């Protein structure tokens, strides 16, 4: 028999214990800013400098934080399982913890792309972007982020991964944003599904999901220890 396939669906809570803000908690980014003014095609059209400022600030922070115990524990699973990570996060903390198969549903902070040619994508590490940064044809570079109202191009690949999992572990997401939140519905009937989040009870109604209430950096390593036995 081949290795069992574990699929992870992670959200901002995964990286909260590394020091990155979530979006909808009381100190979350979308409690401090209106997302329409920072994370939408309209915002980019109206005020690209403000949009850059927001993502430059987050990119800089990302360069100053480290993967936490939860990211590191997920990497250990690869000793025994085939592991796929589907993340809503735009940080690179799963990569830096060593995980191999990572699908970013909502883009990546470390990348910029041409506002005209979606195939022109560059790694800018933790640097600033300005409106003077252009692609070879002179079009502005924008953050490689899926903004509100834009399509989630990686969604079909994510469905395929979830359809083919034996275990699905959902970590640190409020499951408020679609289509990402609907991925749980594609898990096979007989898959084991876990949901690790301090508010898991509140956010999950499905009776076939095992609720693990708590912080990712505590509860993910515990679950990984169980799964490695
Ligand atoms: P949210 O801010 O909506 O949810 C964060 C979740 O993390 C909540 O369920 C919290 O209870 C949980 N949480 C907080 N601290 C935690 C900890 N220490 N350990 C584990 N969980 C913790 O963030 P997402 O669900 O990721 O999209 O939001 C989805 C999308 O909305 C994001 O990808 C982003 C945002 O708009 C884009 O920017 C495109």
mmCIF file of C-alpha atoms in Angstrom, residues 23-178:
data_model
loop_
_atom_site.group_PDB
_atom_site.id
_atom_site.type_symbol
_atom_site.label_atom_id
_atom_site.label_comp_id
_atom_site.label_asym_id
_atom_site.label_seq_id
_atom_site.Cartn_x
_atom_site.Cartn_y
_atom_site.Cartn_z
ATOM 1 C CA UNK A 23 -7.677 39.352 9.224
ATOM 2 C CA UNK A 24 -10.889 38.990 11.210
ATOM 3 C CA UNK A 25 -9.779 38.585 14.837
ATOM 4 C CA UNK A 26 -10.245 41.662 17.061
ATOM 5 C CA UNK A 27 -6.714 42.915 16.214
ATOM 6 C CA UNK A 28 -6.990 41.667 12.619
ATOM 7 C CA UNK A 29 -5.977 43.546 9.469
ATOM 8 C CA UNK A 30 -9.547 43.870 8.202
ATOM 9 C CA UNK A 31 -10.574 45.357 11.570
ATOM 10 C CA UNK A 32 -7.968 48.100 11.085
ATOM 11 C CA UNK A 33 -8.301 48.711 7.339
ATOM 12 C CA UNK A 34 -11.092 48.551 4.808
ATOM 13 C CA UNK A 35 -10.131 45.731 2.463
ATOM 14 C CA UNK A 36 -11.858 47.470 -0.465
ATOM 15 C CA UNK A 37 -9.271 50.260 -0.187
ATOM 16 C CA UNK A 38 -6.248 47.959 -0.154
ATOM 17 C CA UNK A 39 -7.020 44.578 -1.625
ATOM 18 C CA UNK A 40 -9.186 45.067 -4.687
ATOM 19 C CA UNK A 41 -8.674 45.905 -8.377
ATOM 20 C CA UNK A 42 -10.494 49.176 -7.699
ATOM 21 C CA UNK A 43 -8.023 50.096 -4.958
ATOM 22 C CA UNK A 44 -5.137 49.437 -7.362
ATOM 23 C CA UNK A 45 -6.739 51.651 -9.955
ATOM 24 C CA UNK A 46 -7.535 54.449 -7.472
ATOM 25 C CA UNK A 47 -4.361 54.507 -5.395
ATOM 26 C CA UNK A 48 -1.586 52.072 -6.344
ATOM 27 C CA UNK A 49 0.854 53.784 -3.969
ATOM 28 C CA UNK A 50 -1.400 53.055 -0.995
ATOM 29 C CA UNK A 51 -1.776 49.442 -2.113
ATOM 30 C CA UNK A 52 2.017 49.106 -2.366
ATOM 31 C CA UNK A 53 2.423 50.679 1.081
ATOM 32 C CA UNK A 54 0.143 48.046 2.638
ATOM 33 C CA UNK A 55 1.855 45.071 0.996
ATOM 34 C CA UNK A 56 5.353 46.577 1.499
ATOM 35 C CA UNK A 57 4.602 46.787 5.220
ATOM 36 C CA UNK A 58 3.440 43.169 5.327
ATOM 37 C CA UNK A 59 6.359 41.936 3.175
ATOM 38 C CA UNK A 60 8.835 43.661 5.487
ATOM 39 C CA UNK A 61 7.204 42.067 8.546
ATOM 40 C CA UNK A 62 7.384 38.693 6.851
ATOM 41 C CA UNK A 63 11.142 39.056 6.487
ATOM 42 C CA UNK A 64 11.368 39.580 10.255
ATOM 43 C CA UNK A 65 9.393 36.542 11.472
ATOM 44 C CA UNK A 66 10.056 32.817 11.526
ATOM 45 C CA UNK A 67 8.014 29.644 11.024
ATOM 46 C CA UNK A 68 6.444 28.497 14.307
ATOM 47 C CA UNK A 69 6.119 25.053 15.877
ATOM 48 C CA UNK A 70 3.036 24.296 13.776
ATOM 49 C CA UNK A 71 4.775 24.906 10.438
ATOM 50 C CA UNK A 72 7.720 22.822 11.621
ATOM 51 C CA UNK A 73 5.498 19.960 12.778
ATOM 52 C CA UNK A 74 3.749 19.753 9.391
ATOM 53 C CA UNK A 75 7.121 19.302 7.710
ATOM 54 C CA UNK A 76 7.788 16.256 9.948
ATOM 55 C CA UNK A 77 4.670 14.550 8.575
ATOM 56 C CA UNK A 78 6.509 14.107 5.279
ATOM 57 C CA UNK A 79 8.638 11.356 6.871
ATOM 58 C CA UNK A 80 5.591 9.100 6.907
ATOM 59 C CA UNK A 81 2.951 10.600 4.622
ATOM 60 C CA UNK A 82 2.433 12.226 1.297
ATOM 61 C CA UNK A 83 1.574 15.791 2.343
ATOM 62 C CA UNK A 84 -0.053 18.572 0.327
ATOM 63 C CA UNK A 85 -0.491 22.023 1.781
ATOM 64 C CA UNK A 86 -3.237 24.218 0.408
ATOM 65 C CA UNK A 87 -2.775 27.596 2.029
ATOM 66 C CA UNK A 88 -4.758 30.804 1.943
ATOM 67 C CA UNK A 89 -1.679 32.505 3.366
ATOM 68 C CA UNK A 90 0.496 34.732 1.237
ATOM 69 C CA UNK A 91 3.497 34.290 3.555
ATOM 70 C CA UNK A 92 6.330 31.839 2.878
ATOM 71 C CA UNK A 93 6.480 30.223 6.324
ATOM 72 C CA UNK A 94 5.436 26.745 5.133
ATOM 73 C CA UNK A 95 8.261 26.904 2.574
ATOM 74 C CA UNK A 96 10.773 28.072 5.172
ATOM 75 C CA UNK A 97 9.757 25.215 7.497
ATOM 76 C CA UNK A 98 10.701 22.810 4.710
ATOM 77 C CA UNK A 99 7.314 21.648 3.385
ATOM 78 C CA UNK A 100 7.496 20.624 -0.257
ATOM 79 C CA UNK A 101 4.076 20.628 -1.902
ATOM 80 C CA UNK A 102 2.485 24.002 -1.266
ATOM 81 C CA UNK A 103 -0.366 25.515 -3.227
ATOM 82 C CA UNK A 104 -0.994 29.201 -2.550
ATOM 83 C CA UNK A 105 -4.663 29.915 -3.182
ATOM 84 C CA UNK A 106 -4.418 33.670 -2.616
ATOM 85 C CA UNK A 107 -0.979 34.429 -4.070
ATOM 86 C CA UNK A 108 2.404 35.153 -2.530
ATOM 87 C CA UNK A 109 3.749 38.280 -0.821
ATOM 88 C CA UNK A 110 7.288 37.653 -2.033
ATOM 89 C CA UNK A 111 6.222 37.844 -5.658
ATOM 90 C CA UNK A 112 5.265 40.688 -7.968
ATOM 91 C CA UNK A 113 3.659 40.376 -11.350
ATOM 92 C CA UNK A 114 2.918 42.537 -14.344
ATOM 93 C CA UNK A 115 -0.482 44.211 -14.106
ATOM 94 C CA UNK A 116 -1.000 43.327 -17.779
ATOM 95 C CA UNK A 117 0.807 40.030 -18.377
ATOM 96 C CA UNK A 118 -0.148 37.454 -15.704
ATOM 97 C CA UNK A 119 2.747 35.208 -16.763
ATOM 98 C CA UNK A 120 5.388 37.782 -15.886
ATOM 99 C CA UNK A 121 6.045 36.979 -12.215
ATOM 100 C CA UNK A 122 9.191 37.866 -10.282
ATOM 101 C CA UNK A 123 10.513 37.004 -6.818
ATOM 102 C CA UNK A 124 11.181 40.251 -4.955
ATOM 103 C CA UNK A 125 12.037 38.571 -1.640
ATOM 104 C CA UNK A 126 11.186 41.008 1.191
ATOM 105 C CA UNK A 127 11.823 44.189 -0.807
ATOM 106 C CA UNK A 128 9.610 47.199 -1.395
ATOM 107 C CA UNK A 129 7.634 47.649 -4.595
ATOM 108 C CA UNK A 130 6.966 51.124 -5.975
ATOM 109 C CA UNK A 131 4.917 52.416 -8.875
ATOM 110 C CA UNK A 132 8.218 52.921 -10.723
ATOM 111 C CA UNK A 133 8.765 49.143 -10.849
ATOM 112 C CA UNK A 134 7.781 47.919 -14.318
ATOM 113 C CA UNK A 135 7.783 44.756 -16.444
ATOM 114 C CA UNK A 136 10.010 44.671 -19.582
ATOM 115 C CA UNK A 137 7.149 46.239 -21.590
ATOM 116 C CA UNK A 138 6.810 49.186 -19.198
ATOM 117 C CA UNK A 139 3.648 48.038 -17.408
ATOM 118 C CA UNK A 140 3.444 48.463 -13.646
ATOM 119 C CA UNK A 141 4.303 45.564 -11.327
ATOM 120 C CA UNK A 142 1.605 44.743 -8.793
ATOM 121 C CA UNK A 143 1.612 42.427 -5.761
ATOM 122 C CA UNK A 144 1.063 38.777 -6.769
ATOM 123 C CA UNK A 145 -2.034 38.564 -4.586
ATOM 124 C CA UNK A 146 -5.562 37.423 -5.371
ATOM 125 C CA UNK A 147 -7.655 40.457 -4.531
ATOM 126 C CA UNK A 148 -11.352 40.534 -3.665
ATOM 127 C CA UNK A 149 -13.339 40.078 -6.846
ATOM 128 C CA UNK A 150 -10.517 38.249 -8.663
ATOM 129 C CA UNK A 151 -10.621 34.592 -9.613
ATOM 130 C CA UNK A 152 -8.837 31.949 -7.561
ATOM 131 C CA UNK A 153 -6.972 30.216 -10.368
ATOM 132 C CA UNK A 154 -5.450 27.531 -8.152
ATOM 133 C CA UNK A 155 -8.874 26.396 -6.921
ATOM 134 C CA UNK A 156 -9.306 23.446 -9.309
ATOM 135 C CA UNK A 157 -5.914 22.059 -8.322
ATOM 136 C CA UNK A 158 -6.871 22.474 -4.666
ATOM 137 C CA UNK A 159 -10.123 20.535 -5.205
ATOM 138 C CA UNK A 160 -8.155 17.697 -6.791
ATOM 139 C CA UNK A 161 -5.827 17.494 -3.780
ATOM 140 C CA UNK A 162 -8.695 17.498 -1.263
ATOM 141 C CA UNK A 163 -10.642 14.882 -3.268
ATOM 142 C CA UNK A 164 -7.646 12.587 -3.055
ATOM 143 C CA UNK A 165 -6.819 12.884 0.622
ATOM 144 C CA UNK A 166 -7.109 10.311 3.401
ATOM 145 C CA UNK A 167 -6.804 12.968 6.108
ATOM 146 C CA UNK A 168 -7.716 16.665 5.897
ATOM 147 C CA UNK A 169 -6.395 19.030 8.573
ATOM 148 C CA UNK A 170 -7.864 22.542 8.573
ATOM 149 C CA UNK A 171 -5.769 25.003 10.588
ATOM 150 C CA UNK A 172 -6.314 28.614 11.674
ATOM 151 C CA UNK A 173 -8.951 29.822 9.283
ATOM 152 C CA UNK A 174 -12.337 31.385 9.975
ATOM 153 C CA UNK A 175 -13.727 29.668 6.842
ATOM 154 C CA UNK A 176 -15.440 32.904 5.855
ATOM 155 C CA UNK A 177 -13.828 33.375 2.455
ATOM 156 C CA UNK A 178 -15.046 31.479 -0.585
#
